[in-house]
PDB file of C-alpha atoms and ligand atoms in Angstrom:
ATOM      1  CA  MET A  11       9.017  25.187 -25.378  1.00 97.00           C
ATOM      2  CA  LYS A  12       9.623  24.279 -21.808  1.00 97.00           C
ATOM      3  CA  LYS A  13      10.748  20.973 -19.905  1.00 96.00           C
ATOM      4  CA  ILE A  14       9.467  20.016 -16.546  1.00 94.00           C
ATOM      5  CA  THR A  15      10.775  17.108 -14.322  1.00 93.00           C
ATOM      6  CA  VAL A  16       8.204  15.363 -12.375  1.00 92.00           C
ATOM      7  CA  GLY A  17       9.477  12.939  -9.901  1.00 91.00           C
ATOM      8  CA  THR A  18       9.530  11.276  -6.383  1.00 94.00           C
ATOM      9  CA  THR A  19      12.070  10.813  -3.076  1.00 96.00           C
ATOM     10  CA  VAL A  20      12.048   7.077  -1.644  1.00 98.00           C
ATOM     11  CA  THR A  21      13.751   6.626   1.349  1.00 98.00           C
ATOM     12  CA  ILE A  22      15.353   2.927   1.474  1.00 98.00           C
ATOM     13  CA  PHE A  23      15.986   1.028   4.618  1.00 98.00           C
ATOM     14  CA  GLU A  24      18.192  -2.031   4.272  1.00 98.00           C
ATOM     15  CA  SER A  25      16.226  -3.977   6.889  1.00 97.00           C
ATOM     16  CA  LEU A  26      13.122  -4.044   8.748  1.00 97.00           C
ATOM     17  CA  SER A  27      15.357  -3.282  11.912  1.00 97.00           C
ATOM     18  CA  GLU A  28      15.958  -0.281  10.630  1.00 98.00           C
ATOM     19  CA  LEU A  29      12.424   1.067  11.421  1.00 98.00           C
ATOM     20  CA  SER A  30      10.814   2.754  13.941  1.00 98.00           C
ATOM     21  CA  PRO A  31       9.195   0.062  16.092  1.00 98.00           C
ATOM     22  CA  LEU A  32       5.807   1.543  15.233  1.00 98.00           C
ATOM     23  CA  HIS A  33       6.522   0.909  11.119  1.00 98.00           C
ATOM     24  CA  GLN A  34       7.891  -2.712  11.777  1.00 98.00           C
ATOM     25  CA  LYS A  35       4.721  -3.772  13.399  1.00 98.00           C
ATOM     26  CA  LEU A  36       2.706  -2.038  10.764  1.00 98.00           C
ATOM     27  CA  MET A  37       5.026  -4.101   8.144  1.00 98.00           C
ATOM     28  CA  GLU A  38       4.567  -6.985  10.095  1.00 98.00           C
ATOM     29  CA  GLU A  39       0.707  -6.694  10.312  1.00 98.00           C
ATOM     30  CA  ALA A  40       1.208  -6.803   5.962  1.00 98.00           C
ATOM     31  CA  LYS A  41       3.388 -10.011   6.744  1.00 98.00           C
ATOM     32  CA  LYS A  42       0.615 -11.694   8.038  1.00 98.00           C
ATOM     33  CA  ALA A  43      -2.161 -10.391   5.973  1.00 98.00           C
ATOM     34  CA  VAL A  44      -0.389 -12.233   2.915  1.00 98.00           C
ATOM     35  CA  HIS A  45      -2.425 -15.211   4.427  1.00 98.00           C
ATOM     36  CA  LYS A  46      -5.600 -13.501   3.620  1.00 98.00           C
ATOM     37  CA  SER A  47      -4.916 -13.534   0.386  1.00 98.00           C
ATOM     38  CA  TYR A  48      -7.093 -15.515  -2.062  1.00 98.00           C
ATOM     39  CA  SER A  49      -5.025 -16.178  -5.324  1.00 98.00           C
ATOM     40  CA  PRO A  50      -4.965 -19.538  -6.908  1.00 98.00           C
ATOM     41  CA  TYR A  51      -3.949 -18.037 -10.189  1.00 98.00           C
ATOM     42  CA  SER A  52      -1.260 -15.970  -9.752  1.00 98.00           C
ATOM     43  CA  GLY A  53       0.223 -17.315  -6.739  1.00 98.00           C
ATOM     44  CA  PHE A  54       0.906 -13.632  -5.838  1.00 98.00           C
ATOM     45  CA  ARG A  55      -0.441 -13.316  -2.418  1.00 98.00           C
ATOM     46  CA  VAL A  56      -0.023  -9.484  -1.362  1.00 98.00           C
ATOM     47  CA  GLY A  57      -0.509  -7.780   2.271  1.00 98.00           C
ATOM     48  CA  ALA A  58      -1.879  -4.820   3.535  1.00 98.00           C
ATOM     49  CA  SER A  59      -2.048  -2.623   6.501  1.00 98.00           C
ATOM     50  CA  ALA A  60      -2.985   0.589   7.611  1.00 98.00           C
ATOM     51  CA  ILE A  61      -2.714   2.186  10.575  1.00 98.00           C
ATOM     52  CA  LEU A  62      -5.747   4.733  11.683  1.00 98.00           C
ATOM     53  CA  ASP A  63      -4.950   7.528  13.812  1.00 97.00           C
ATOM     54  CA  ASN A  64      -6.737   5.710  16.975  1.00 95.00           C
ATOM     55  CA  ASP A  65      -3.516   3.514  16.573  1.00 95.00           C
ATOM     56  CA  GLU A  66      -5.623   1.008  15.232  1.00 97.00           C
ATOM     57  CA  ILE A  67      -4.290  -0.984  12.508  1.00 98.00           C
ATOM     58  CA  LEU A  68      -6.149  -2.806   9.639  1.00 98.00           C
ATOM     59  CA  SER A  69      -5.106  -5.507   7.062  1.00 98.00           C
ATOM     60  CA  GLY A  70      -6.177  -7.025   3.665  1.00 98.00           C
ATOM     61  CA  ALA A  71      -5.571  -9.093   0.966  1.00 98.00           C
ATOM     62  CA  ASN A  72      -5.542  -9.359  -2.802  1.00 98.00           C
ATOM     63  CA  GLN A  73      -8.686 -11.545  -3.545  1.00 98.00           C
ATOM     64  CA  GLU A  74      -8.899 -13.498  -7.407  1.00 98.00           C
ATOM     65  CA  ASN A  75     -11.846 -14.559  -9.221  1.00 98.00           C
ATOM     66  CA  ALA A  76     -11.717 -16.671 -12.509  1.00 98.00           C
ATOM     67  CA  SER A  77     -12.382 -13.527 -14.059  1.00 98.00           C
ATOM     68  CA  TYR A  78      -9.500 -12.213 -13.601  1.00 97.00           C
ATOM     69  CA  PRO A  79     -10.123  -8.504 -14.128  1.00 97.00           C
ATOM     70  CA  LEU A  80     -12.618  -8.797 -11.018  1.00 98.00           C
ATOM     71  CA  CYS A  81      -9.625  -9.726  -8.798  1.00 98.00           C
ATOM     72  CA  LEU A  82      -9.319  -7.217  -5.916  1.00 98.00           C
ATOM     73  CA  CYS A  83      -5.952  -5.451  -4.988  1.00 98.00           C
ATOM     74  CA  ALA A  84      -5.033  -5.823  -1.193  1.00 98.00           C
ATOM     75  CA  GLU A  85      -5.232  -1.763  -1.125  1.00 98.00           C
ATOM     76  CA  MET A  86      -8.661  -1.468  -2.211  1.00 98.00           C
ATOM     77  CA  VAL A  87      -9.518  -4.580   0.304  1.00 98.00           C
ATOM     78  CA  VAL A  88      -8.297  -2.870   3.198  1.00 98.00           C
ATOM     79  CA  LEU A  89      -9.345   0.715   1.931  1.00 98.00           C
ATOM     80  CA  SER A  90     -12.744  -0.474   1.513  1.00 98.00           C
ATOM     81  CA  THR A  91     -12.984  -1.873   4.799  1.00 98.00           C
ATOM     82  CA  ILE A  92     -11.403   1.695   6.446  1.00 98.00           C
ATOM     83  CA  SER A  93     -13.619   3.629   3.628  1.00 97.00           C
ATOM     84  CA  SER A  94     -16.735   1.417   5.115  1.00 98.00           C
ATOM     85  CA  ASP A  95     -16.191   1.376   8.992  1.00 97.00           C
ATOM     86  CA  PHE A  96     -13.823   4.170   9.787  1.00 97.00           C
ATOM     87  CA  PRO A  97     -14.856   6.815   7.740  1.00 95.00           C
ATOM     88  CA  SER A  98     -13.777  10.014  10.128  1.00 96.00           C
ATOM     89  CA  LYS A  99     -10.331   8.167  10.726  1.00 98.00           C
ATOM     90  CA  ILE A 100      -7.309   9.369   9.253  1.00 98.00           C
ATOM     91  CA  ILE A 101      -5.173   6.525   7.583  1.00 98.00           C
ATOM     92  CA  ARG A 102      -1.421   7.621   8.841  1.00 98.00           C
ATOM     93  CA  THR A 103       0.470   4.700   7.119  1.00 98.00           C
ATOM     94  CA  MET A 104       0.142   1.863   5.119  1.00 98.00           C
ATOM     95  CA  ALA A 105       2.461  -1.002   4.607  1.00 98.00           C
ATOM     96  CA  ILE A 106       2.345  -3.585   1.412  1.00 98.00           C
ATOM     97  CA  THR A 107       4.518  -6.795   0.582  1.00 98.00           C
ATOM     98  CA  VAL A 108       3.817  -9.814  -1.003  1.00 98.00           C
ATOM     99  CA  LYS A 109       4.994 -13.471  -1.077  1.00 98.00           C
ATOM    100  CA  SER A 110       4.605 -15.518  -4.405  1.00 98.00           C
ATOM    101  CA  ALA A 111       4.380 -19.205  -4.789  1.00 98.00           C
ATOM    102  CA  LYS A 112       6.756 -18.925  -7.563  1.00 97.00           C
ATOM    103  CA  ASN A 113       9.972 -17.220  -5.823  1.00 98.00           C
ATOM    104  CA  VAL A 114      11.244 -15.194  -3.406  1.00 98.00           C
ATOM    105  CA  ILE A 115      10.664 -11.471  -4.308  1.00 98.00           C
ATOM    106  CA  ASP A 116      13.505  -9.863  -3.055  1.00 98.00           C
ATOM    107  CA  MET A 117      12.818  -6.072  -3.672  1.00 98.00           C
ATOM    108  CA  PRO A 118       9.944  -3.742  -2.696  1.00 98.00           C
ATOM    109  CA  ILE A 119       6.525  -4.181  -4.794  1.00 95.00           C
ATOM    110  CA  SER A 120       5.087  -1.501  -6.046  1.00 95.00           C
ATOM    111  CA  PRO A 121       1.171  -0.307  -6.119  1.00 98.00           C
ATOM    112  CA  CYS A 122      -0.332  -0.662  -9.292  1.00 98.00           C
ATOM    113  CA  GLY A 123      -1.823   2.404 -10.868  1.00 96.00           C
ATOM    114  CA  ALA A 124      -5.234   2.145  -9.510  1.00 97.00           C
ATOM    115  CA  CYS A 125      -4.626   1.698  -6.070  1.00 98.00           C
ATOM    116  CA  ARG A 126      -2.229   4.774  -6.220  1.00 97.00           C
ATOM    117  CA  GLN A 127      -5.392   6.412  -7.440  1.00 97.00           C
ATOM    118  CA  THR A 128      -7.428   5.082  -4.463  1.00 97.00           C
ATOM    119  CA  MET A 129      -4.843   5.602  -2.176  1.00 98.00           C
ATOM    120  CA  LEU A 130      -4.867   9.436  -3.718  1.00 97.00           C
ATOM    121  CA  GLU A 131      -8.174   9.509  -2.991  1.00 96.00           C
ATOM    122  CA  PHE A 132      -8.186   8.729   0.535  1.00 97.00           C
ATOM    123  CA  GLU A 133      -5.206  11.517   0.756  1.00 97.00           C
ATOM    124  CA  ASN A 134      -6.721  14.231  -0.423  1.00 95.00           C
ATOM    125  CA  ARG A 135     -10.499  13.208   1.534  1.00 96.00           C
ATOM    126  CA  GLN A 136      -8.498  13.062   4.781  1.00 97.00           C
ATOM    127  CA  ASP A 137      -6.659  16.281   3.727  1.00 97.00           C
ATOM    128  CA  SER A 138      -3.298  14.605   5.402  1.00 98.00           C
ATOM    129  CA  PRO A 139      -0.714  12.704   3.623  1.00 98.00           C
ATOM    130  CA  ILE A 140      -0.214   8.731   3.509  1.00 98.00           C
ATOM    131  CA  GLU A 141       3.107   7.641   4.725  1.00 98.00           C
ATOM    132  CA  ILE A 142       3.501   4.525   2.371  1.00 98.00           C
ATOM    133  CA  LEU A 143       6.077   1.613   3.350  1.00 98.00           C
ATOM    134  CA  LEU A 144       6.999  -1.170   0.486  1.00 98.00           C
ATOM    135  CA  MET A 145       9.062  -4.156   0.680  1.00 98.00           C
ATOM    136  CA  GLY A 146       9.371  -7.896  -0.965  1.00 98.00           C
ATOM    137  CA  GLU A 147       9.077 -11.133   0.800  1.00 98.00           C
ATOM    138  CA  THR A 148      13.055  -9.914   1.905  1.00 98.00           C
ATOM    139  CA  GLY A 149      15.146  -7.185   1.259  1.00 98.00           C
ATOM    140  CA  ALA A 150      15.255  -3.376   1.065  1.00 98.00           C
ATOM    141  CA  ILE A 151      11.812  -1.499   2.097  1.00 98.00           C
ATOM    142  CA  TYR A 152      11.033   1.802   0.183  1.00 98.00           C
ATOM    143  CA  HIS A 153       9.045   4.375   2.696  1.00 98.00           C
ATOM    144  CA  LEU A 154       7.062   7.140   0.425  1.00 98.00           C
ATOM    145  CA  GLU A 155       5.958  10.281   2.136  1.00 98.00           C
ATOM    146  CA  SER A 156       2.484  10.245   0.694  1.00 98.00           C
ATOM    147  CA  ALA A 157       0.279   8.619  -1.738  1.00 97.00           C
ATOM    148  CA  LYS A 158       0.459  11.580  -3.884  1.00 95.00           C
ATOM    149  CA  SER A 159       4.362  10.900  -4.406  1.00 96.00           C
ATOM    150  CA  LEU A 160       3.351   8.012  -5.488  1.00 95.00           C
ATOM    151  CA  LEU A 161       1.709   9.014  -8.510  1.00 94.00           C
ATOM    152  CA  PRO A 162       3.410  12.551  -9.973  1.00 91.00           C
ATOM    153  CA  LEU A 163       1.319  14.283 -12.068  1.00 91.00           C
ATOM    154  CA  SER A 164      -1.808  12.419 -10.963  1.00 92.00           C
ATOM    155  CA  PHE A 165      -5.668  13.140 -11.963  1.00 90.00           C
ATOM    156  CA  ASP A 166      -7.041  15.976  -9.748  1.00 83.00           C
ATOM    157  CA  GLY A 167     -10.466  15.837  -8.672  1.00 84.00           C
ATOM    158  CA  SER A 168     -11.139  19.450  -7.770  1.00 85.00           C
ATOM    159  CA  VAL A 169     -11.045  20.270 -11.686  1.00 89.00           C
ATOM    160  CA  LEU A 170     -14.490  18.026 -11.923  1.00 93.00           C
TER     161      LEU A 170
HETATM  162  N1  LIG B 201      -2.268  -6.837  -6.752  1.00 83.89           N
HETATM  163  C1  LIG B 201      -2.528  -6.293  -5.465  1.00 83.89           C
HETATM  164  O1  LIG B 201      -3.344  -7.118  -4.669  1.00 83.89           O
HETATM  165  N2  LIG B 201      -1.941  -5.097  -5.294  1.00 83.89           N
HETATM  166  C2  LIG B 201      -1.145  -4.199  -6.749  1.00 83.89           C
HETATM  167  O2  LIG B 201      -1.256  -3.134  -6.174  1.00 83.89           O
HETATM  168  C3  LIG B 201      -0.715  -5.014  -7.635  1.00 83.89           C
HETATM  169  C4  LIG B 201      -1.407  -6.528  -7.554  1.00 83.89           C
HETATM  170  C5  LIG B 201      -2.372  -8.080  -6.942  1.00 83.89           C
HETATM  171  C6  LIG B 201      -3.553  -8.308  -7.675  1.00 83.89           C
HETATM  172  C7  LIG B 201      -3.711 -10.083  -8.039  1.00 83.89           C
HETATM  173  O3  LIG B 201      -4.487 -10.556  -7.906  1.00 83.89           O
HETATM  174  C8  LIG B 201      -2.212 -10.267  -8.138  1.00 83.89           C
HETATM  175  O4  LIG B 201      -1.741  -9.281  -7.213  1.00 83.89           O
HETATM  176  C9  LIG B 201      -1.120 -10.434  -9.473  1.00 83.89           C
HETATM  177  O5  LIG B 201      -1.530  -9.055 -10.178  1.00 83.89           O
END
């Protein structure tokens, strides 16, 4: 018997001003994107932005449904646009943030498991890491070097 440890490395920036100008801009676009959210049920407006290798920035927000399982996460919305309209472009970095109707979220929000697996699919497809920036409405920003680092021991399509 043996044990292994799987983990990840997160770089923490205390404020937006500590990020590179490009990453600041990307997070600002994610913050703007929360206004695209349709979230009457949760009041949890998630914004996601992505910068491509042609420097284009796209963004999306969560879209809810009275039948709750049909809700679309912000990450899925922006990734679907990229897959449909920019299938040959590389995603360099994604930024994800939130604005809740209930309270100010002052710590980074973390993508759900389904979004992590979807981001990993894009990363594997483009054969290049997608950097991830996570932020609440205020507070620190987490930086991860890849989608894979968000999903240790991930399911890997190479076994199929
Ligand atoms: N949500 C996202 O948009 N992304 C995530 O990674 C987690 C959750 C949305 C789905 C739903 O509209 C709301 O947040 C509350 O779960």
